[in-house]
Amino acid sequence: MMKILRELEIFIRTAETGSLSEAARQLDLTPAATSAAIKRLEAELSTALFARSTRSLRLTPAGQLFLAHCQPGVQMIMNACESLRLGEDTLRGVLQISLPSDLGRNIVLPWLDEFQVRYPQVTLRVSISDRLADIYREQVDLALRYGSLPDSNMVAMPIAPDNRRVLCASPAYLAQHGTPQHLNELSKHNCLCFMLGDYVYDRWRFDWQGQEVSIQVSGDRVSPDGDAVRRWAVAGRGIAYKSTLDVIEDLAAGRLVRLCPDWLGEAAPLNLLCADRRQISPVIQALQQFLNQRCDALMHSLNQQRDVKICK
């Protein structure tokens, strides 16, 4: 099995580089050994994988088809073998990860410190922004993001699939302006809005007994930074509609109060995104599991908190 896996690896690297000599150099083989491996694979398959000339090497139609099928499988097998070989305590590698501003700065950064204590040979390169990173063009391996996939070609690894938005405000704001008992009363309140690009998220959606209800809101503060919106809410500047994970510690500490809990907030599943399933290495798998466990623990702690106000 390992012999055929090695030959498949040589085939893939040769196809990627378009050169037997370059594939040999990258794999620390001689060009003759590389060529011999390709010939053995072609003989086994009874088909030519490459069209060769004295100056060029290109895939045949059969080679293109074979590459498309075998490349993902070979990478997954190699990742599994590497995981077994290294063992959990010796995971290593460099991860470039993009985090959303609020969750990333206030929750995930301390978690990543714990992750690196557990796996000291992992290097992290972290960027924090609510701007959606282009993981195809930018120096980003992973992006932690809320919501549905912006690109169906991406791979989404669930972190907190049941997370939802929550309507909340500070005790000081509610003492001054009153506590809304129904969503229709939001029109009388200062609502703190988030924006993404040129879009202002000022139509807040909820679920009432299986039906979607949307409420148009307005306020005197808008920001593309989710952390700014949360800070405004904690400071008593208005009502916010935030991801539960973003405000879970504020709710637990009483800095924010959950409003109208009988109205389900909009779904905001948290996923770890990457461009290609072949990128999912043992290190990424370990990170996904680690983040998932931390989010589960946070959500469990919220479920133990009593709602201060219940919407009739």
mmCIF file of C-alpha atoms in Angstrom:
data_model
loop_
_atom_site.group_PDB
_atom_site.id
_atom_site.type_symbol
_atom_site.label_atom_id
_atom_site.label_comp_id
_atom_site.label_asym_id
_atom_site.label_seq_id
_atom_site.Cartn_x
_atom_site.Cartn_y
_atom_site.Cartn_z
ATOM 1 C CA MET A 1 0.000 0.000 0.000
ATOM 2 C CA MET A 2 2.746 2.447 0.942
ATOM 3 C CA LYS A 3 4.548 1.736 -2.333
ATOM 4 C CA ILE A 4 1.528 2.610 -4.467
ATOM 5 C CA LEU A 5 0.885 5.647 -2.249
ATOM 6 C CA ARG A 6 4.432 6.836 -2.933
ATOM 7 C CA GLU A 7 3.977 6.356 -6.671
ATOM 8 C CA LEU A 8 0.726 8.313 -6.552
ATOM 9 C CA GLU A 9 2.511 11.096 -4.678
ATOM 10 C CA ILE A 10 5.198 11.182 -7.398
ATOM 11 C CA PHE A 11 2.502 11.319 -10.072
ATOM 12 C CA ILE A 12 0.691 14.188 -8.349
ATOM 13 C CA ARG A 13 3.863 16.191 -7.790
ATOM 14 C CA THR A 14 4.942 15.673 -11.409
ATOM 15 C CA ALA A 15 1.516 16.830 -12.626
ATOM 16 C CA GLU A 16 1.666 19.899 -10.383
ATOM 17 C CA THR A 17 5.167 20.936 -11.422
ATOM 18 C CA GLY A 18 4.978 19.819 -15.065
ATOM 19 C CA SER A 19 8.518 18.514 -14.759
ATOM 20 C CA LEU A 20 10.034 15.156 -13.811
ATOM 21 C CA SER A 21 13.261 16.780 -12.652
ATOM 22 C CA GLU A 22 11.492 19.364 -10.472
ATOM 23 C CA ALA A 23 9.234 16.702 -8.937
ATOM 24 C CA ALA A 24 12.325 14.599 -8.243
ATOM 25 C CA ARG A 25 14.069 17.558 -6.585
ATOM 26 C CA GLN A 26 11.091 18.331 -4.340
ATOM 27 C CA LEU A 27 10.695 14.694 -3.329
ATOM 28 C CA ASP A 28 14.436 14.124 -2.892
ATOM 29 C CA LEU A 29 14.589 11.492 -5.661
ATOM 30 C CA THR A 30 16.602 11.088 -8.805
ATOM 31 C CA PRO A 31 14.905 11.939 -12.121
ATOM 32 C CA ALA A 32 15.404 8.315 -13.163
ATOM 33 C CA ALA A 33 13.585 7.018 -10.071
ATOM 34 C CA THR A 34 10.767 9.482 -10.660
ATOM 35 C CA SER A 35 10.406 8.459 -14.289
ATOM 36 C CA ALA A 36 10.449 4.769 -13.344
ATOM 37 C CA ALA A 37 7.667 5.286 -10.788
ATOM 38 C CA ILE A 38 5.483 7.008 -13.385
ATOM 39 C CA LYS A 39 6.075 4.185 -15.849
ATOM 40 C CA ARG A 40 5.142 1.551 -13.243
ATOM 41 C CA LEU A 41 1.926 3.416 -12.459
ATOM 42 C CA GLU A 42 1.055 3.702 -16.152
ATOM 43 C CA ALA A 43 1.694 -0.007 -16.614
ATOM 44 C CA GLU A 44 -0.511 -0.823 -13.626
ATOM 45 C CA LEU A 45 -3.317 1.320 -15.054
ATOM 46 C CA SER A 46 -2.726 0.229 -18.653
ATOM 47 C CA THR A 47 -2.904 3.829 -19.830
ATOM 48 C CA ALA A 48 -0.608 6.772 -20.513
ATOM 49 C CA LEU A 49 -0.874 9.493 -17.878
ATOM 50 C CA PHE A 50 1.542 11.917 -19.519
ATOM 51 C CA ALA A 51 2.259 12.946 -23.107
ATOM 52 C CA ARG A 52 6.031 13.391 -23.343
ATOM 53 C CA SER A 53 8.336 15.123 -25.763
ATOM 54 C CA THR A 54 11.958 16.177 -25.523
ATOM 55 C CA ARG A 55 10.899 19.641 -24.285
ATOM 56 C CA SER A 56 7.531 19.223 -22.581
ATOM 57 C CA LEU A 57 5.504 17.026 -20.292
ATOM 58 C CA ARG A 58 1.741 17.335 -20.014
ATOM 59 C CA LEU A 59 -1.150 15.290 -18.719
ATOM 60 C CA THR A 60 -3.201 13.232 -21.119
ATOM 61 C CA PRO A 61 -7.007 13.391 -20.810
ATOM 62 C CA ALA A 62 -6.811 10.118 -18.865
ATOM 63 C CA GLY A 63 -4.116 11.638 -16.658
ATOM 64 C CA GLN A 64 -6.263 14.698 -15.946
ATOM 65 C CA LEU A 65 -9.199 12.496 -14.960
ATOM 66 C CA PHE A 66 -7.022 10.291 -12.766
ATOM 67 C CA LEU A 67 -5.456 13.305 -11.051
ATOM 68 C CA ALA A 68 -8.845 14.798 -10.207
ATOM 69 C CA HIS A 69 -9.940 11.555 -8.532
ATOM 70 C CA CYS A 70 -6.775 10.498 -6.737
ATOM 71 C CA GLN A 71 -5.414 13.846 -5.488
ATOM 72 C CA PRO A 72 -7.946 14.407 -2.646
ATOM 73 C CA GLY A 73 -7.781 10.778 -1.526
ATOM 74 C CA VAL A 74 -3.996 10.656 -1.409
ATOM 75 C CA GLN A 75 -3.848 13.876 0.651
ATOM 76 C CA MET A 76 -6.359 12.521 3.163
ATOM 77 C CA ILE A 77 -4.416 9.250 3.536
ATOM 78 C CA MET A 78 -1.142 11.128 3.982
ATOM 79 C CA ASN A 79 -2.724 13.380 6.624
ATOM 80 C CA ALA A 80 -4.008 10.332 8.486
ATOM 81 C CA CYS A 81 -0.605 8.633 8.349
ATOM 82 C CA GLU A 82 1.108 11.803 9.540
ATOM 83 C CA SER A 83 -1.326 12.118 12.419
ATOM 84 C CA LEU A 84 -0.590 8.577 13.568
ATOM 85 C CA ARG A 85 3.153 9.002 13.094
ATOM 86 C CA LEU A 86 3.440 12.241 15.023
ATOM 87 C CA GLY A 87 0.888 11.602 17.715
ATOM 88 C CA GLU A 88 -1.248 14.286 19.319
ATOM 89 C CA ASP A 89 1.501 15.797 21.484
ATOM 90 C CA THR A 90 3.859 16.538 18.600
ATOM 91 C CA LEU A 91 1.574 18.316 16.149
ATOM 92 C CA ARG A 92 3.439 21.051 14.356
ATOM 93 C CA GLY A 93 2.989 23.546 11.560
ATOM 94 C CA VAL A 94 2.114 27.139 10.727
ATOM 95 C CA LEU A 95 -1.535 28.235 10.692
ATOM 96 C CA GLN A 96 -2.612 31.573 9.265
ATOM 97 C CA ILE A 97 -6.076 32.294 10.637
ATOM 98 C CA SER A 98 -8.520 35.191 10.277
ATOM 99 C CA LEU A 99 -10.843 35.907 13.228
ATOM 100 C CA PRO A 100 -13.910 38.164 13.565
ATOM 101 C CA SER A 101 -13.194 41.240 15.678
ATOM 102 C CA ASP A 102 -15.456 40.738 18.698
ATOM 103 C CA LEU A 103 -15.272 36.973 19.173
ATOM 104 C CA GLY A 104 -11.637 36.864 18.072
ATOM 105 C CA ARG A 105 -10.333 39.635 20.312
ATOM 106 C CA ASN A 106 -12.303 38.852 23.468
ATOM 107 C CA ILE A 107 -12.853 35.083 23.396
ATOM 108 C CA VAL A 108 -10.722 33.214 20.868
ATOM 109 C CA LEU A 109 -7.310 34.856 21.441
ATOM 110 C CA PRO A 110 -7.064 33.475 25.009
ATOM 111 C CA TRP A 111 -8.181 30.088 23.691
ATOM 112 C CA LEU A 112 -5.385 30.131 21.122
ATOM 113 C CA ASP A 113 -2.917 30.741 23.944
ATOM 114 C CA GLU A 114 -4.175 27.515 25.542
ATOM 115 C CA PHE A 115 -3.946 25.713 22.206
ATOM 116 C CA GLN A 116 -0.288 26.665 21.812
ATOM 117 C CA VAL A 117 0.508 25.557 25.358
ATOM 118 C CA ARG A 118 -0.913 22.172 24.418
ATOM 119 C CA TYR A 119 0.848 22.152 21.017
ATOM 120 C CA PRO A 120 3.998 24.272 21.430
ATOM 121 C CA GLN A 121 5.316 23.417 17.956
ATOM 122 C CA VAL A 122 2.353 25.083 16.250
ATOM 123 C CA THR A 123 2.952 28.636 15.017
ATOM 124 C CA LEU A 124 -0.066 30.932 14.635
ATOM 125 C CA ARG A 125 -0.344 33.985 12.401
ATOM 126 C CA VAL A 126 -3.539 35.745 13.396
ATOM 127 C CA SER A 127 -5.438 38.591 11.746
ATOM 128 C CA ILE A 128 -8.536 40.115 13.367
ATOM 129 C CA SER A 129 -11.142 41.859 11.250
ATOM 130 C CA ASP A 130 -14.829 41.638 10.427
ATOM 131 C CA ARG A 131 -13.950 42.071 6.764
ATOM 132 C CA LEU A 132 -14.340 38.718 5.050
ATOM 133 C CA ALA A 133 -10.853 37.529 4.150
ATOM 134 C CA ASP A 134 -10.373 36.131 0.642
ATOM 135 C CA ILE A 135 -8.769 32.807 1.519
ATOM 136 C CA TYR A 136 -8.053 32.147 -2.149
ATOM 137 C CA ARG A 137 -5.905 35.246 -2.649
ATOM 138 C CA GLU A 138 -4.725 36.349 0.783
ATOM 139 C CA GLN A 139 -2.189 34.750 3.105
ATOM 140 C CA VAL A 140 -4.912 33.005 5.114
ATOM 141 C CA ASP A 141 -5.328 29.255 5.648
ATOM 142 C CA LEU A 142 -8.454 29.426 7.798
ATOM 143 C CA ALA A 143 -11.210 31.913 8.583
ATOM 144 C CA LEU A 144 -13.482 31.694 11.615
ATOM 145 C CA ARG A 145 -16.799 33.162 10.526
ATOM 146 C CA TYR A 146 -20.489 33.308 11.410
ATOM 147 C CA GLY A 147 -23.314 32.491 9.023
ATOM 148 C CA SER A 148 -23.731 30.489 5.857
ATOM 149 C CA LEU A 149 -20.899 29.870 3.432
ATOM 150 C CA PRO A 150 -20.085 32.910 1.281
ATOM 151 C CA ASP A 151 -18.695 30.530 -1.359
ATOM 152 C CA SER A 152 -20.110 27.032 -1.895
ATOM 153 C CA ASN A 153 -16.661 25.802 -2.926
ATOM 154 C CA MET A 154 -15.279 26.433 0.558
ATOM 155 C CA VAL A 155 -15.145 23.735 3.215
ATOM 156 C CA ALA A 156 -16.976 24.563 6.470
ATOM 157 C CA MET A 157 -15.918 22.782 9.664
ATOM 158 C CA PRO A 158 -18.618 23.335 12.328
ATOM 159 C CA ILE A 159 -17.534 25.010 15.562
ATOM 160 C CA ALA A 160 -20.846 26.177 17.068
ATOM 161 C CA PRO A 161 -23.619 25.093 14.658
ATOM 162 C CA ASP A 162 -26.484 25.984 17.038
ATOM 163 C CA ASN A 163 -25.363 29.538 17.818
ATOM 164 C CA ARG A 164 -27.975 32.282 17.358
ATOM 165 C CA ARG A 165 -28.233 36.039 17.679
ATOM 166 C CA VAL A 166 -29.602 37.495 20.897
ATOM 167 C CA LEU A 167 -31.316 40.799 21.612
ATOM 168 C CA CYS A 168 -29.636 42.546 24.546
ATOM 169 C CA ALA A 169 -29.039 45.826 26.362
ATOM 170 C CA SER A 170 -27.351 47.030 29.545
ATOM 171 C CA PRO A 171 -29.243 47.415 32.843
ATOM 172 C CA ALA A 172 -28.426 51.159 32.753
ATOM 173 C CA TYR A 173 -30.041 51.607 29.330
ATOM 174 C CA LEU A 174 -33.143 49.667 30.381
ATOM 175 C CA ALA A 175 -33.463 51.654 33.608
ATOM 176 C CA GLN A 176 -33.463 54.894 31.623
ATOM 177 C CA HIS A 177 -35.484 53.901 28.562
ATOM 178 C CA GLY A 178 -37.578 50.947 29.708
ATOM 179 C CA THR A 179 -37.511 47.264 28.764
ATOM 180 C CA PRO A 180 -39.240 46.306 25.502
ATOM 181 C CA GLN A 181 -41.819 43.583 26.043
ATOM 182 C CA HIS A 182 -42.432 42.966 22.328
ATOM 183 C CA LEU A 183 -40.342 43.266 19.169
ATOM 184 C CA ASN A 184 -42.680 45.974 17.855
ATOM 185 C CA GLU A 185 -41.425 48.230 20.636
ATOM 186 C CA LEU A 186 -37.914 48.280 19.133
ATOM 187 C CA SER A 187 -38.985 51.198 16.946
ATOM 188 C CA LYS A 188 -39.043 53.326 20.120
ATOM 189 C CA HIS A 189 -35.474 52.406 21.069
ATOM 190 C CA ASN A 190 -31.984 53.295 19.912
ATOM 191 C CA CYS A 191 -30.734 50.202 18.075
ATOM 192 C CA LEU A 192 -27.004 49.687 17.546
ATOM 193 C CA CYS A 193 -26.325 48.372 14.055
ATOM 194 C CA PHE A 194 -23.484 46.487 12.439
ATOM 195 C CA MET A 195 -22.473 46.966 8.824
ATOM 196 C CA LEU A 196 -20.581 44.736 6.406
ATOM 197 C CA GLY A 197 -19.147 46.566 3.424
ATOM 198 C CA ASP A 198 -21.819 49.043 2.343
ATOM 199 C CA TYR A 199 -24.677 47.028 3.849
ATOM 200 C CA VAL A 200 -26.154 48.162 7.170
ATOM 201 C CA TYR A 201 -27.719 45.288 9.085
ATOM 202 C CA ASP A 202 -30.802 47.207 10.235
ATOM 203 C CA ARG A 203 -33.484 44.596 9.542
ATOM 204 C CA TRP A 204 -33.383 42.161 12.413
ATOM 205 C CA ARG A 205 -34.891 38.714 11.870
ATOM 206 C CA PHE A 206 -36.416 36.419 14.476
ATOM 207 C CA ASP A 207 -38.315 33.144 14.617
ATOM 208 C CA TRP A 208 -41.747 33.027 16.224
ATOM 209 C CA GLN A 209 -43.322 29.564 16.373
ATOM 210 C CA GLY A 210 -41.614 28.501 13.163
ATOM 211 C CA GLN A 211 -42.330 31.685 11.209
ATOM 212 C CA GLU A 212 -39.733 34.301 10.325
ATOM 213 C CA VAL A 213 -40.444 37.816 11.549
ATOM 214 C CA SER A 214 -38.308 40.775 10.483
ATOM 215 C CA ILE A 215 -38.215 44.143 12.232
ATOM 216 C CA GLN A 216 -36.796 47.349 10.720
ATOM 217 C CA VAL A 217 -34.727 49.188 13.334
ATOM 218 C CA SER A 218 -32.825 52.440 13.512
ATOM 219 C CA GLY A 219 -30.358 54.183 15.778
ATOM 220 C CA ASP A 220 -27.675 56.820 16.024
ATOM 221 C CA ARG A 221 -24.645 54.465 15.861
ATOM 222 C CA VAL A 222 -23.436 52.117 13.124
ATOM 223 C CA SER A 223 -20.060 50.362 12.856
ATOM 224 C CA PRO A 224 -18.365 47.724 10.695
ATOM 225 C CA ASP A 225 -16.598 46.512 13.862
ATOM 226 C CA GLY A 226 -18.640 44.049 15.910
ATOM 227 C CA ASP A 227 -16.594 44.752 19.025
ATOM 228 C CA ALA A 228 -17.545 48.450 18.845
ATOM 229 C CA VAL A 229 -21.243 47.529 18.743
ATOM 230 C CA ARG A 230 -20.858 45.294 21.802
ATOM 231 C CA ARG A 231 -18.962 48.001 23.719
ATOM 232 C CA TRP A 232 -21.700 50.545 22.930
ATOM 233 C CA ALA A 233 -24.300 48.135 24.271
ATOM 234 C CA VAL A 234 -22.347 47.505 27.489
ATOM 235 C CA ALA A 235 -21.892 51.283 27.905
ATOM 236 C CA GLY A 236 -25.676 51.768 27.800
ATOM 237 C CA ARG A 237 -25.887 53.443 24.384
ATOM 238 C CA GLY A 238 -28.696 51.273 23.013
ATOM 239 C CA ILE A 239 -30.004 47.797 22.158
ATOM 240 C CA ALA A 240 -27.799 45.369 20.215
ATOM 241 C CA TYR A 241 -28.568 42.216 18.253
ATOM 242 C CA LYS A 242 -25.426 40.167 18.644
ATOM 243 C CA SER A 243 -24.198 36.625 18.249
ATOM 244 C CA THR A 244 -24.725 34.827 21.550
ATOM 245 C CA LEU A 245 -21.051 33.840 21.660
ATOM 246 C CA ASP A 246 -20.001 37.488 21.342
ATOM 247 C CA VAL A 247 -21.932 38.589 24.437
ATOM 248 C CA ILE A 248 -22.085 35.395 26.489
ATOM 249 C CA GLU A 249 -19.651 36.636 29.131
ATOM 250 C CA ASP A 250 -21.457 40.003 29.371
ATOM 251 C CA LEU A 251 -24.761 38.189 29.894
ATOM 252 C CA ALA A 252 -23.256 35.947 32.570
ATOM 253 C CA ALA A 253 -21.718 38.915 34.383
ATOM 254 C CA GLY A 254 -24.897 41.010 34.193
ATOM 255 C CA ARG A 255 -23.332 43.703 32.021
ATOM 256 C CA LEU A 256 -26.002 42.904 29.433
ATOM 257 C CA VAL A 257 -29.550 41.597 29.809
ATOM 258 C CA ARG A 258 -31.216 39.301 27.316
ATOM 259 C CA LEU A 259 -34.479 40.696 25.939
ATOM 260 C CA CYS A 260 -37.555 38.864 24.587
ATOM 261 C CA PRO A 261 -36.055 35.374 25.035
ATOM 262 C CA ASP A 262 -39.164 33.639 23.668
ATOM 263 C CA TRP A 263 -38.369 35.057 20.239
ATOM 264 C CA LEU A 264 -35.614 32.934 18.707
ATOM 265 C CA GLY A 265 -32.834 35.038 17.286
ATOM 266 C CA GLU A 266 -31.524 34.544 13.780
ATOM 267 C CA ALA A 267 -29.275 31.508 13.294
ATOM 268 C CA ALA A 268 -25.572 32.427 13.363
ATOM 269 C CA PRO A 269 -23.639 29.140 13.070
ATOM 270 C CA LEU A 270 -19.907 29.493 13.640
ATOM 271 C CA ASN A 271 -17.658 27.661 11.175
ATOM 272 C CA LEU A 272 -13.973 27.287 10.487
ATOM 273 C CA LEU A 273 -13.570 27.836 6.739
ATOM 274 C CA CYS A 274 -10.838 26.693 4.372
ATOM 275 C CA ALA A 275 -10.541 26.710 0.607
ATOM 276 C CA ASP A 276 -9.962 23.016 -0.008
ATOM 277 C CA ARG A 277 -10.563 19.790 1.910
ATOM 278 C CA ARG A 278 -6.987 18.763 1.122
ATOM 279 C CA GLN A 279 -5.834 21.517 3.485
ATOM 280 C CA ILE A 280 -7.411 19.815 6.502
ATOM 281 C CA SER A 281 -4.244 18.635 8.225
ATOM 282 C CA PRO A 282 -3.980 17.013 11.688
ATOM 283 C CA VAL A 283 -3.201 20.460 13.139
ATOM 284 C CA ILE A 284 -6.393 21.942 11.658
ATOM 285 C CA GLN A 285 -8.413 18.960 12.863
ATOM 286 C CA ALA A 286 -7.022 19.457 16.366
ATOM 287 C CA LEU A 287 -7.869 23.169 16.264
ATOM 288 C CA GLN A 288 -11.429 22.490 15.118
ATOM 289 C CA GLN A 289 -11.983 20.003 17.927
ATOM 290 C CA PHE A 290 -10.430 22.378 20.469
ATOM 291 C CA LEU A 291 -12.584 25.358 19.435
ATOM 292 C CA ASN A 292 -15.699 23.202 19.300
ATOM 293 C CA GLN A 293 -15.128 22.012 22.875
ATOM 294 C CA ARG A 294 -14.577 25.563 24.133
ATOM 295 C CA CYS A 295 -17.752 26.832 22.432
ATOM 296 C CA ASP A 296 -19.783 23.924 23.804
ATOM 297 C CA ALA A 297 -18.593 24.764 27.315
ATOM 298 C CA LEU A 298 -19.553 28.434 26.875
ATOM 299 C CA MET A 299 -23.010 27.600 25.556
ATOM 300 C CA HIS A 300 -23.561 25.165 28.421
ATOM 301 C CA SER A 301 -22.737 27.908 30.901
ATOM 302 C CA LEU A 302 -25.294 30.209 29.246
ATOM 303 C CA ASN A 303 -28.005 27.554 29.484
ATOM 304 C CA GLN A 304 -27.484 27.536 33.235
ATOM 305 C CA GLN A 305 -28.178 31.268 33.503
ATOM 306 C CA ARG A 306 -31.717 32.393 34.259
ATOM 307 C CA ASP A 307 -33.340 34.808 31.843
ATOM 308 C CA VAL A 308 -33.865 38.139 33.564
ATOM 309 C CA LYS A 309 -36.822 39.133 31.391
ATOM 310 C CA ILE A 310 -39.312 36.980 29.500
ATOM 311 C CA CYS A 311 -41.217 38.364 26.530
ATOM 312 C CA LYS A 312 -44.950 37.759 26.868
#
